[in-house]
Amino acid sequence: MERPWDIDLSVYDDETQLLDGLRRRDRFACTCLLKFYAPRLLRLAGQLMGDQDEAEDVLQEAFIRACDQIDRFRGESGLGTWLHRIVVNTALMRLRARKTVSGEDVEAMISSGNEGSWQSVSSETVEPSRELLDKELMDAMNAAINRLPESLRTVFVLRDVEGMSTREAAEVLGISESALKVRLHRARIALRSEIEPYLQDRGANPLQTDRNES
Amino acid sequence: MSQEKMNTYCQELAELVAACDPDNPNPELLEKIERHVEQCAECQSAESALDRTVRAFREAEPRGVSSQFEQSLVDQLCRNDDRADQA
């Protein structure tokens, strides 16, 4: 018997065909949807939740909801965008159900950037390019995002990583635009101090160094 | 890199942001923060470096989903389909 995870993904040539399959309730259409979109959406859920196990729970709930509600998808946006929104909403619902981070916790997070952490490399600031973003920096960035308090993490992920507008992110989070801006500043200051040691370790111009070495 | 070449990461910005209530920000203070970030060379440099890092982070390929998780989710989706078929 064919196992669902062994299916041939080429059965659907494009998103339109996949969508048709989902609407017809084709046997493995949901599995195809999962295989196409799960990696990116799991990363998004992980960034929002700050925890991999919870991210998997979010993704499971989101995919089940998406497959159940596929008839409500009107095609005004891409399928990926629609799924993305379901994942964001599912994650935020779970976060709201948690005990919210107190203002004191946020203050502690900001002030924990002690004198050492507030340092930068000044005019020799490293400007990482895509090539430079190796596994180590990516891991450092992931860990730094996960360490942010929830109220800052969600703002940073939606606004900076996911590229939502200030207005859209504020609406999704149910906060004012000005509150979002302050939280974003706090998140960015905290992240800057977290990833800076990594950038400093690389020296002033790692790209140039790499070229010289090769 | 010597310690002498490093400056404290804009203490003024840190103080302004810490003073601003994130739930109910003072508009004047928020404007002051935004003006500061626009005009402070040090902040501009730091913001630019973070922007580039975030952009690269965003564009990096996500890691794959574990096969165990994928199978578990596929099973769940198939069970849901079966229930829908029976209904």
Short mmCIF file of N, CA, C and O in Angstrom, two decimals, chain A residues 78-145:
data_model
loop_
_atom_site.label_atom_id
_atom_site.label_comp_id
_atom_site.label_asym_id
_atom_site.label_seq_id
_atom_site.Cartn_x
_atom_site.Cartn_y
_atom_site.Cartn_z
N GLY A 78 -1.96 34.31 -2.33
CA GLY A 78 -1.43 33.00 -2.66
C GLY A 78 -1.76 32.01 -1.54
O GLY A 78 -2.05 32.41 -0.41
N LEU A 79 -1.70 30.74 -1.90
CA LEU A 79 -1.96 29.70 -0.91
C LEU A 79 -0.95 29.79 0.25
O LEU A 79 -1.29 29.63 1.43
N GLY A 80 0.30 30.07 -0.11
CA GLY A 80 1.34 30.19 0.91
C GLY A 80 1.06 31.33 1.87
O GLY A 80 1.25 31.20 3.08
N THR A 81 0.59 32.45 1.33
CA THR A 81 0.28 33.61 2.18
C THR A 81 -0.87 33.28 3.12
O THR A 81 -0.86 33.66 4.30
N TRP A 82 -1.86 32.58 2.59
CA TRP A 82 -3.02 32.19 3.39
C TRP A 82 -2.59 31.25 4.52
O TRP A 82 -2.96 31.43 5.69
N LEU A 83 -1.76 30.27 4.20
CA LEU A 83 -1.25 29.34 5.22
C LEU A 83 -0.42 30.07 6.26
O LEU A 83 -0.51 29.79 7.46
N HIS A 84 0.36 30.98 5.77
CA HIS A 84 1.23 31.78 6.62
C HIS A 84 0.39 32.49 7.68
O HIS A 84 0.71 32.50 8.87
N ARG A 85 -0.72 33.07 7.22
CA ARG A 85 -1.59 33.81 8.14
C ARG A 85 -2.22 32.86 9.16
O ARG A 85 -2.36 33.20 10.35
N ILE A 86 -2.59 31.67 8.72
CA ILE A 86 -3.17 30.69 9.65
C ILE A 86 -2.14 30.31 10.72
O ILE A 86 -2.47 30.21 11.91
N VAL A 87 -0.90 30.12 10.30
CA VAL A 87 0.15 29.77 11.27
C VAL A 87 0.36 30.91 12.27
O VAL A 87 0.44 30.69 13.48
N VAL A 88 0.41 32.15 11.74
CA VAL A 88 0.60 33.31 12.63
C VAL A 88 -0.56 33.38 13.63
O VAL A 88 -0.35 33.52 14.84
N ASN A 89 -1.79 33.26 13.14
CA ASN A 89 -2.95 33.35 14.03
C ASN A 89 -2.96 32.23 15.06
O ASN A 89 -3.27 32.45 16.23
N THR A 90 -2.62 31.02 14.61
CA THR A 90 -2.60 29.88 15.54
C THR A 90 -1.55 30.10 16.62
O THR A 90 -1.81 29.86 17.82
N ALA A 91 -0.39 30.55 16.21
CA ALA A 91 0.69 30.80 17.18
C ALA A 91 0.29 31.89 18.17
O ALA A 91 0.48 31.75 19.38
N LEU A 92 -0.29 32.97 17.64
CA LEU A 92 -0.65 34.08 18.53
C LEU A 92 -1.77 33.68 19.50
O LEU A 92 -1.77 34.11 20.65
N MET A 93 -2.69 32.84 19.04
CA MET A 93 -3.75 32.37 19.94
C MET A 93 -3.14 31.59 21.10
O MET A 93 -3.52 31.74 22.25
N ARG A 94 -2.17 30.75 20.76
CA ARG A 94 -1.52 29.96 21.81
C ARG A 94 -0.72 30.85 22.76
O ARG A 94 -0.71 30.63 23.97
N LEU A 95 -0.07 31.84 22.19
CA LEU A 95 0.73 32.73 23.04
C LEU A 95 -0.17 33.54 23.97
O LEU A 95 0.17 33.77 25.13
N ARG A 96 -1.34 33.95 23.45
CA ARG A 96 -2.26 34.72 24.29
C ARG A 96 -2.79 33.88 25.43
O ARG A 96 -3.11 34.39 26.49
N ALA A 97 -2.91 32.58 25.16
CA ALA A 97 -3.42 31.69 26.19
C ALA A 97 -2.39 31.47 27.31
O ALA A 97 -2.73 31.10 28.42
N ARG A 98 -1.15 31.73 26.99
CA ARG A 98 -0.10 31.61 28.00
C ARG A 98 -0.15 32.81 28.93
O ARG A 98 -0.73 33.83 28.60
N LYS A 99 0.53 32.66 30.02
CA LYS A 99 0.67 33.82 30.90
C LYS A 99 1.49 34.86 30.16
O LYS A 99 2.55 34.56 29.62
N THR A 100 1.01 36.10 30.08
CA THR A 100 1.74 37.11 29.33
C THR A 100 2.96 37.58 30.10
O THR A 100 3.01 37.53 31.32
N VAL A 101 3.93 38.03 29.32
CA VAL A 101 5.16 38.52 29.94
C VAL A 101 4.88 39.86 30.60
O VAL A 101 4.25 40.74 30.02
N SER A 102 5.28 40.00 31.83
CA SER A 102 5.01 41.25 32.55
C SER A 102 5.94 42.36 32.07
O SER A 102 6.99 42.11 31.48
N GLY A 103 5.53 43.57 32.34
CA GLY A 103 6.36 44.72 31.99
C GLY A 103 7.71 44.63 32.65
O GLY A 103 8.73 45.01 32.08
N GLU A 104 7.73 44.08 33.87
CA GLU A 104 9.00 43.96 34.60
C GLU A 104 9.96 43.04 33.85
O GLU A 104 11.14 43.27 33.79
N ASP A 105 9.40 41.98 33.27
CA ASP A 105 10.25 41.05 32.53
C ASP A 105 10.90 41.74 31.34
O ASP A 105 12.05 41.51 31.02
N VAL A 106 10.09 42.58 30.68
CA VAL A 106 10.61 43.29 29.51
C VAL A 106 11.70 44.26 29.94
O VAL A 106 12.76 44.35 29.33
N GLU A 107 11.43 44.98 31.04
CA GLU A 107 12.44 45.90 31.56
C GLU A 107 13.73 45.15 31.86
O GLU A 107 14.82 45.60 31.56
N ALA A 108 13.57 43.98 32.48
CA ALA A 108 14.75 43.19 32.86
C ALA A 108 15.53 42.79 31.62
O ALA A 108 16.76 42.81 31.60
N MET A 109 14.80 42.46 30.57
CA MET A 109 15.45 42.04 29.32
C MET A 109 16.28 43.19 28.74
O MET A 109 17.41 43.00 28.31
N ILE A 110 15.67 44.38 28.74
CA ILE A 110 16.37 45.53 28.18
C ILE A 110 17.58 45.88 29.05
O ILE A 110 18.68 46.08 28.55
N SER A 111 17.35 45.94 30.36
CA SER A 111 18.45 46.37 31.22
C SER A 111 19.53 45.30 31.36
O SER A 111 20.64 45.58 31.77
N SER A 112 19.20 44.04 31.01
CA SER A 112 20.22 43.00 31.10
C SER A 112 21.29 43.18 30.04
O SER A 112 22.32 42.54 30.07
N GLY A 113 21.03 44.05 29.08
CA GLY A 113 22.09 44.41 28.14
C GLY A 113 23.05 45.31 28.89
O GLY A 113 22.98 46.52 28.80
N ASN A 114 23.92 44.69 29.70
CA ASN A 114 24.81 45.47 30.56
C ASN A 114 25.87 46.19 29.73
O ASN A 114 25.86 46.12 28.50
N GLU A 115 26.76 46.86 30.42
CA GLU A 115 27.74 47.69 29.70
C GLU A 115 28.45 46.90 28.61
O GLU A 115 28.64 47.37 27.51
N GLY A 116 28.84 45.69 28.93
CA GLY A 116 29.57 44.88 27.96
C GLY A 116 28.73 44.60 26.73
O GLY A 116 29.20 44.69 25.61
N SER A 117 27.46 44.31 26.97
CA SER A 117 26.60 43.93 25.85
C SER A 117 26.24 45.10 24.96
O SER A 117 25.83 44.90 23.83
N TRP A 118 26.34 46.29 25.49
CA TRP A 118 25.91 47.44 24.69
C TRP A 118 27.01 47.93 23.77
O TRP A 118 26.90 48.97 23.17
N GLN A 119 28.08 47.17 23.66
CA GLN A 119 29.18 47.65 22.83
C GLN A 119 28.97 47.28 21.36
O GLN A 119 28.40 46.26 21.05
N SER A 120 29.49 48.14 20.54
CA SER A 120 29.44 47.82 19.11
C SER A 120 30.83 47.99 18.53
O SER A 120 31.75 48.44 19.19
N VAL A 121 30.96 47.62 17.28
CA VAL A 121 32.27 47.72 16.66
C VAL A 121 32.44 49.04 15.92
O VAL A 121 33.33 49.20 15.12
N SER A 122 31.59 49.99 16.24
CA SER A 122 31.75 51.35 15.75
C SER A 122 31.91 51.39 14.24
O SER A 122 31.20 50.71 13.52
N SER A 123 32.88 52.16 13.77
CA SER A 123 33.00 52.36 12.33
C SER A 123 33.41 51.08 11.61
O SER A 123 33.31 50.99 10.40
N GLU A 124 33.90 50.11 12.38
CA GLU A 124 34.32 48.87 11.72
C GLU A 124 33.23 47.81 11.85
O GLU A 124 33.51 46.62 11.77
N THR A 125 32.03 48.26 12.03
CA THR A 125 30.93 47.32 12.17
C THR A 125 30.88 46.36 10.99
O THR A 125 30.96 46.76 9.84
N VAL A 126 30.77 45.08 11.31
CA VAL A 126 30.69 44.07 10.27
C VAL A 126 29.35 44.17 9.58
O VAL A 126 28.33 44.32 10.22
N GLU A 127 29.33 44.11 8.29
CA GLU A 127 28.08 44.15 7.56
C GLU A 127 27.94 42.82 6.85
O GLU A 127 28.44 42.63 5.74
N PRO A 128 27.28 41.87 7.48
CA PRO A 128 27.25 40.52 6.94
C PRO A 128 26.47 40.43 5.63
O PRO A 128 25.43 41.04 5.49
N SER A 129 26.98 39.70 4.71
CA SER A 129 26.26 39.44 3.48
C SER A 129 25.66 38.06 3.60
O SER A 129 25.89 37.36 4.57
N ARG A 130 24.91 37.68 2.59
CA ARG A 130 24.29 36.36 2.63
C ARG A 130 25.33 35.25 2.76
O ARG A 130 25.14 34.29 3.47
N GLU A 131 26.45 35.44 2.05
CA GLU A 131 27.48 34.42 2.09
C GLU A 131 28.04 34.23 3.50
O GLU A 131 28.50 33.17 3.87
N LEU A 132 28.00 35.33 4.24
CA LEU A 132 28.57 35.27 5.58
C LEU A 132 27.64 34.62 6.60
O LEU A 132 28.05 34.25 7.68
N LEU A 133 26.39 34.56 6.24
CA LEU A 133 25.44 34.05 7.22
C LEU A 133 25.54 32.53 7.25
O LEU A 133 24.70 31.82 6.79
N ASP A 134 26.62 32.06 7.83
CA ASP A 134 26.81 30.62 7.89
C ASP A 134 25.97 30.06 9.02
O ASP A 134 25.23 30.77 9.68
N LYS A 135 26.12 28.77 9.21
CA LYS A 135 25.29 28.07 10.19
C LYS A 135 25.43 28.68 11.59
O LYS A 135 24.46 28.81 12.32
N GLU A 136 26.66 29.08 11.90
CA GLU A 136 26.91 29.58 13.26
C GLU A 136 26.12 30.87 13.52
O GLU A 136 25.48 31.03 14.57
N LEU A 137 26.16 31.79 12.56
CA LEU A 137 25.44 33.04 12.76
C LEU A 137 23.93 32.80 12.74
O LEU A 137 23.18 33.42 13.50
N MET A 138 23.50 31.90 11.87
CA MET A 138 22.07 31.61 11.81
C MET A 138 21.59 31.03 13.15
O MET A 138 20.53 31.39 13.65
N ASP A 139 22.40 30.13 13.69
CA ASP A 139 22.04 29.55 14.98
C ASP A 139 22.03 30.63 16.07
O ASP A 139 21.15 30.64 16.94
N ALA A 140 23.03 31.52 16.00
CA ALA A 140 23.10 32.59 17.00
C ALA A 140 21.88 33.49 16.90
O ALA A 140 21.29 33.90 17.91
N MET A 141 21.47 33.77 15.67
CA MET A 141 20.30 34.63 15.45
C MET A 141 19.03 33.95 15.95
O MET A 141 18.21 34.57 16.64
N ASN A 142 18.92 32.67 15.63
CA ASN A 142 17.75 31.91 16.09
C ASN A 142 17.67 31.89 17.60
O ASN A 142 16.60 32.14 18.18
N ALA A 143 18.81 31.62 18.23
CA ALA A 143 18.84 31.54 19.69
C ALA A 143 18.51 32.90 20.30
O ALA A 143 17.79 32.99 21.30
N ALA A 144 19.05 33.95 19.68
CA ALA A 144 18.80 35.30 20.21
C ALA A 144 17.32 35.65 20.09
O ALA A 144 16.74 36.24 21.02
N ILE A 145 16.70 35.29 18.98
CA ILE A 145 15.26 35.55 18.82
C ILE A 145 14.47 34.77 19.88
O ILE A 145 13.56 35.29 20.51
#
